[in-house]
PDB file of C-alpha atoms in Angstrom:
ATOM      1  CA  MET A 790     237.714 157.990  43.645  1.00  0.00           C
ATOM      2  CA  THR A 791     240.499 157.207  41.209  1.00  0.00           C
ATOM      3  CA  THR A 792     242.986 156.296  43.937  1.00  0.00           C
ATOM      4  CA  ASP A 793     240.474 153.674  45.205  1.00  0.00           C
ATOM      5  CA  ASN A 794     240.004 152.213  41.713  1.00  0.00           C
ATOM      6  CA  THR A 795     243.561 152.115  40.984  1.00  0.00           C
ATOM      7  CA  ALA A 796     244.319 150.322  44.293  1.00  0.00           C
ATOM      8  CA  LEU A 797     241.573 147.906  43.518  1.00  0.00           C
ATOM      9  CA  ALA A 798     243.014 147.339  40.078  1.00  0.00           C
ATOM     10  CA  HIS A 799     246.475 146.564  41.518  1.00  0.00           C
ATOM     11  CA  THR A 800     244.926 144.327  44.091  1.00  0.00           C
ATOM     12  CA  ASN A 801     242.724 142.510  41.768  1.00  0.00           C
ATOM     13  CA  SER A 802     245.674 141.855  39.248  1.00  0.00           C
ATOM     14  CA  ASN A 803     247.962 140.599  42.254  1.00  0.00           C
ATOM     15  CA  GLU A 804     245.168 138.187  43.464  1.00  0.00           C
ATOM     16  CA  GLU A 805     244.622 136.910  40.009  1.00  0.00           C
ATOM     17  CA  ARG A 806     248.279 136.215  39.539  1.00  0.00           C
ATOM     18  CA  ALA A 807     248.363 134.486  42.932  1.00  0.00           C
ATOM     19  CA  THR A 808     245.482 132.526  42.019  1.00  0.00           C
ATOM     20  CA  SER A 809     246.137 131.569  38.324  1.00  0.00           C
ATOM     21  CA  PRO A 810     247.975 128.429  37.703  1.00  0.00           C
ATOM     22  CA  VAL A 811     251.430 129.024  36.631  1.00  0.00           C
ATOM     23  CA  LYS A 812     252.306 125.455  35.586  1.00  0.00           C
ATOM     24  CA  ASP A 813     248.923 124.242  34.374  1.00  0.00           C
ATOM     25  CA  GLU A 814     249.640 122.525  31.124  1.00  0.00           C
ATOM     26  CA  ALA A 815     246.084 122.503  30.119  1.00  0.00           C
ATOM     27  CA  ALA A 816     245.854 126.300  30.244  1.00  0.00           C
ATOM     28  CA  GLN A 817     248.880 126.841  27.941  1.00  0.00           C
ATOM     29  CA  PRO A 818     248.013 126.236  24.239  1.00  0.00           C
ATOM     30  CA  GLU A 819     251.315 125.034  23.266  1.00  0.00           C
ATOM     31  CA  ASN A 820     251.150 122.133  25.850  1.00  0.00           C
ATOM     32  CA  HIS A 821     247.726 121.032  25.043  1.00  0.00           C
ATOM     33  CA  ALA A 822     248.971 117.656  23.370  1.00  0.00           C
ATOM     34  CA  ARG A 823     250.983 116.913  26.326  1.00  0.00           C
ATOM     35  CA  ALA A 824     248.074 117.385  28.623  1.00  0.00           C
ATOM     36  CA  PHE A 825     245.986 115.286  26.280  1.00  0.00           C
ATOM     37  CA  SER A 826     248.564 112.454  26.332  1.00  0.00           C
ATOM     38  CA  ARG A 827     248.417 112.500  30.232  1.00  0.00           C
ATOM     39  CA  ILE A 828     244.664 112.266  30.193  1.00  0.00           C
ATOM     40  CA  LEU A 829     245.098 109.166  27.829  1.00  0.00           C
ATOM     41  CA  ARG A 830     247.505 107.426  30.052  1.00  0.00           C
ATOM     42  CA  HIS A 831     245.371 108.198  33.183  1.00  0.00           C
ATOM     43  CA  ASP A 832     242.311 106.710  31.251  1.00  0.00           C
ATOM     44  CA  GLN A 833     244.405 103.557  30.615  1.00  0.00           C
ATOM     45  CA  GLY A 834     245.261 103.030  34.332  1.00  0.00           C
ATOM     46  CA  THR A 835     248.821 103.878  34.181  1.00  0.00           C
ATOM     47  CA  PRO A 836     249.194 107.526  35.202  1.00  0.00           C
ATOM     48  CA  SER A 837     252.729 107.116  36.406  1.00  0.00           C
ATOM     49  CA  GLU A 838     253.905 105.489  33.290  1.00  0.00           C
ATOM     50  CA  SER A 839     256.520 107.285  31.271  1.00  0.00           C
ATOM     51  CA  THR A 840     255.540 106.430  27.940  1.00  0.00           C
ATOM     52  CA  THR A 841     252.993 108.200  25.921  1.00  0.00           C
ATOM     53  CA  ALA A 842     249.960 106.743  24.135  1.00  0.00           C
ATOM     54  CA  VAL A 843     249.626 108.014  20.634  1.00  0.00           C
ATOM     55  CA  ASN A 844     246.090 107.752  19.176  1.00  0.00           C
ATOM     56  CA  THR A 845     246.631 107.525  15.523  1.00  0.00           C
ATOM     57  CA  GLY A 846     242.776 107.446  14.644  1.00  0.00           C
ATOM     58  CA  PRO A 847     241.343 105.489  11.851  1.00  0.00           C
ATOM     59  CA  LYS A 848     243.598 103.738   9.422  1.00  0.00           C
ATOM     60  CA  SER A 849     244.511 105.516   6.082  1.00  0.00           C
ATOM     61  CA  ARG A 850     242.909 104.420   3.002  1.00  0.00           C
ATOM     62  CA  ILE A 851     245.699 105.456   0.856  1.00  0.00           C
ATOM     63  CA  ASN A 852     248.743 103.039   0.751  1.00  0.00           C
ATOM     64  CA  PRO A 853     251.708 105.333  -0.044  1.00  0.00           C
ATOM     65  CA  ASP A 854     253.633 102.022  -1.287  1.00  0.00           C
ATOM     66  CA  ASP A 855     250.901 101.046  -3.759  1.00  0.00           C
ATOM     67  CA  HIS A 856     252.213 101.182  -7.446  1.00  0.00           C
ATOM     68  CA  ARG A 857     249.014 102.966  -8.608  1.00  0.00           C
ATOM     69  CA  PHE A 858     249.565 105.648  -6.066  1.00  0.00           C
ATOM     70  CA  VAL A 859     253.224 106.177  -6.912  1.00  0.00           C
ATOM     71  CA  ARG A 860     252.262 106.319 -10.513  1.00  0.00           C
ATOM     72  CA  LEU A 861     249.748 108.896  -9.858  1.00  0.00           C
ATOM     73  CA  ILE A 862     252.078 110.985  -7.851  1.00  0.00           C
ATOM     74  CA  THR A 863     254.769 110.624 -10.657  1.00  0.00           C
ATOM     75  CA  ILE A 864     252.291 111.713 -13.281  1.00  0.00           C
ATOM     76  CA  GLY A 865     251.237 114.884 -11.250  1.00  0.00           C
ATOM     77  CA  VAL A 866     254.800 115.730 -10.716  1.00  0.00           C
ATOM     78  CA  ALA A 867     255.708 115.342 -14.312  1.00  0.00           C
ATOM     79  CA  PHE A 868     252.568 117.564 -15.247  1.00  0.00           C
ATOM     80  CA  ALA A 869     253.383 120.201 -12.927  1.00  0.00           C
ATOM     81  CA  GLY A 870     257.077 120.147 -14.109  1.00  0.00           C
ATOM     82  CA  LEU A 871     255.862 120.496 -17.610  1.00  0.00           C
ATOM     83  CA  VAL A 872     253.488 123.479 -16.931  1.00  0.00           C
ATOM     84  CA  ALA A 873     256.261 125.296 -15.004  1.00  0.00           C
ATOM     85  CA  PHE A 874     258.627 124.562 -17.940  1.00  0.00           C
ATOM     86  CA  ALA A 875     256.046 126.084 -20.418  1.00  0.00           C
ATOM     87  CA  ILE A 876     255.360 129.178 -18.327  1.00  0.00           C
ATOM     88  CA  SER A 877     259.110 129.580 -17.550  1.00  0.00           C
ATOM     89  CA  PHE A 878     259.818 129.325 -21.483  1.00  0.00           C
ATOM     90  CA  VAL A 879     257.224 131.897 -22.372  1.00  0.00           C
ATOM     91  CA  ALA A 880     258.272 134.184 -19.697  1.00  0.00           C
ATOM     92  CA  LEU A 881     261.875 134.102 -20.606  1.00  0.00           C
ATOM     93  CA  MET A 882     260.950 134.651 -24.281  1.00  0.00           C
ATOM     94  CA  GLU A 883     259.281 137.828 -23.345  1.00  0.00           C
ATOM     95  CA  VAL A 884     262.535 138.732 -21.287  1.00  0.00           C
ATOM     96  CA  ALA A 885     264.380 138.123 -24.545  1.00  0.00           C
ATOM     97  CA  SER A 886     262.226 140.419 -26.428  1.00  0.00           C
ATOM     98  CA  TRP A 887     262.464 143.017 -23.726  1.00  0.00           C
ATOM     99  CA  LEU A 888     266.357 142.723 -23.951  1.00  0.00           C
ATOM    100  CA  GLY A 889     266.156 143.732 -27.671  1.00  0.00           C
ATOM    101  CA  LEU A 890     267.464 140.308 -29.105  1.00  0.00           C
ATOM    102  CA  PRO A 891     266.548 139.552 -32.492  1.00  0.00           C
ATOM    103  CA  GLU A 892     263.196 137.597 -32.859  1.00  0.00           C
ATOM    104  CA  TRP A 893     264.911 134.581 -34.287  1.00  0.00           C
ATOM    105  CA  MET A 894     267.036 134.450 -31.072  1.00  0.00           C
ATOM    106  CA  HIS A 895     264.191 134.561 -28.310  1.00  0.00           C
ATOM    107  CA  TRP A 896     264.062 130.804 -28.033  1.00  0.00           C
ATOM    108  CA  ALA A 897     267.695 130.710 -27.126  1.00  0.00           C
ATOM    109  CA  VAL A 898     267.146 132.520 -23.670  1.00  0.00           C
ATOM    110  CA  PRO A 899     264.878 130.024 -22.053  1.00  0.00           C
ATOM    111  CA  ALA A 900     266.572 127.147 -23.680  1.00  0.00           C
ATOM    112  CA  PHE A 901     269.864 128.157 -22.246  1.00  0.00           C
ATOM    113  CA  ILE A 902     268.602 129.067 -18.790  1.00  0.00           C
ATOM    114  CA  ASP A 903     266.119 126.117 -18.446  1.00  0.00           C
ATOM    115  CA  THR A 904     268.698 123.612 -19.911  1.00  0.00           C
ATOM    116  CA  ALA A 905     271.319 124.979 -17.302  1.00  0.00           C
ATOM    117  CA  ILE A 906     268.920 124.440 -14.376  1.00  0.00           C
ATOM    118  CA  LEU A 907     268.228 120.921 -15.550  1.00  0.00           C
ATOM    119  CA  VAL A 908     272.071 120.116 -16.047  1.00  0.00           C
ATOM    120  CA  TYR A 909     273.006 121.448 -12.629  1.00  0.00           C
ATOM    121  CA  ALA A 910     270.258 119.653 -10.889  1.00  0.00           C
ATOM    122  CA  GLY A 911     271.166 116.391 -12.565  1.00  0.00           C
ATOM    123  CA  SER A 912     274.858 116.887 -11.676  1.00  0.00           C
ATOM    124  CA  ILE A 913     273.801 117.367  -8.173  1.00  0.00           C
ATOM    125  CA  LEU A 914     271.868 114.290  -8.081  1.00  0.00           C
ATOM    126  CA  ILE A 915     274.760 112.315  -9.446  1.00  0.00           C
ATOM    127  CA  HIS A 916     277.268 113.671  -6.924  1.00  0.00           C
ATOM    128  CA  LYS A 917     274.627 112.742  -4.209  1.00  0.00           C
ATOM    129  CA  THR A 918     274.099 109.302  -5.507  1.00  0.00           C
ATOM    130  CA  ARG A 919     277.867 108.606  -5.502  1.00  0.00           C
ATOM    131  CA  GLY A 920     278.199 109.895  -2.085  1.00  0.00           C
ATOM    132  CA  GLU A 921     280.349 112.925  -3.027  1.00  0.00           C
ATOM    133  CA  LYS A 922     279.796 116.372  -1.849  1.00  0.00           C
ATOM    134  CA  THR A 923     277.424 118.465  -3.894  1.00  0.00           C
ATOM    135  CA  TRP A 924     278.834 122.041  -3.037  1.00  0.00           C
ATOM    136  CA  GLN A 925     280.675 122.304  -6.354  1.00  0.00           C
ATOM    137  CA  SER A 926     277.648 121.793  -8.257  1.00  0.00           C
TER     138      SER A 926
END
């Protein structure tokens, strides 16, 4: 009885392999966009055309070039930078106390490290703006 079942199992799997589409793009999840674009081209009456129609959907309501949008993003980045600096400063002051530095020098560790990060980032921006290599910085 088990011999018949295993024989049927091998036959079914071989039949499934023979009947399953190997190159069916709609069946493969990584190619669904390609299959969708072919459907769009077919609906447009040009099934043999080599270009692909892109449906972008409704227009965006946010204009990325609007000065108000740029100002809002700039304020958000500045706020996030200040919060990150404050967290870093407090955490590095705790590291300074953990290192056993005198209490009057706790501010020096975050000031040194955060200032160095800002200076190095600024020097990279300067080199990049000048068109120079930035690997030294």
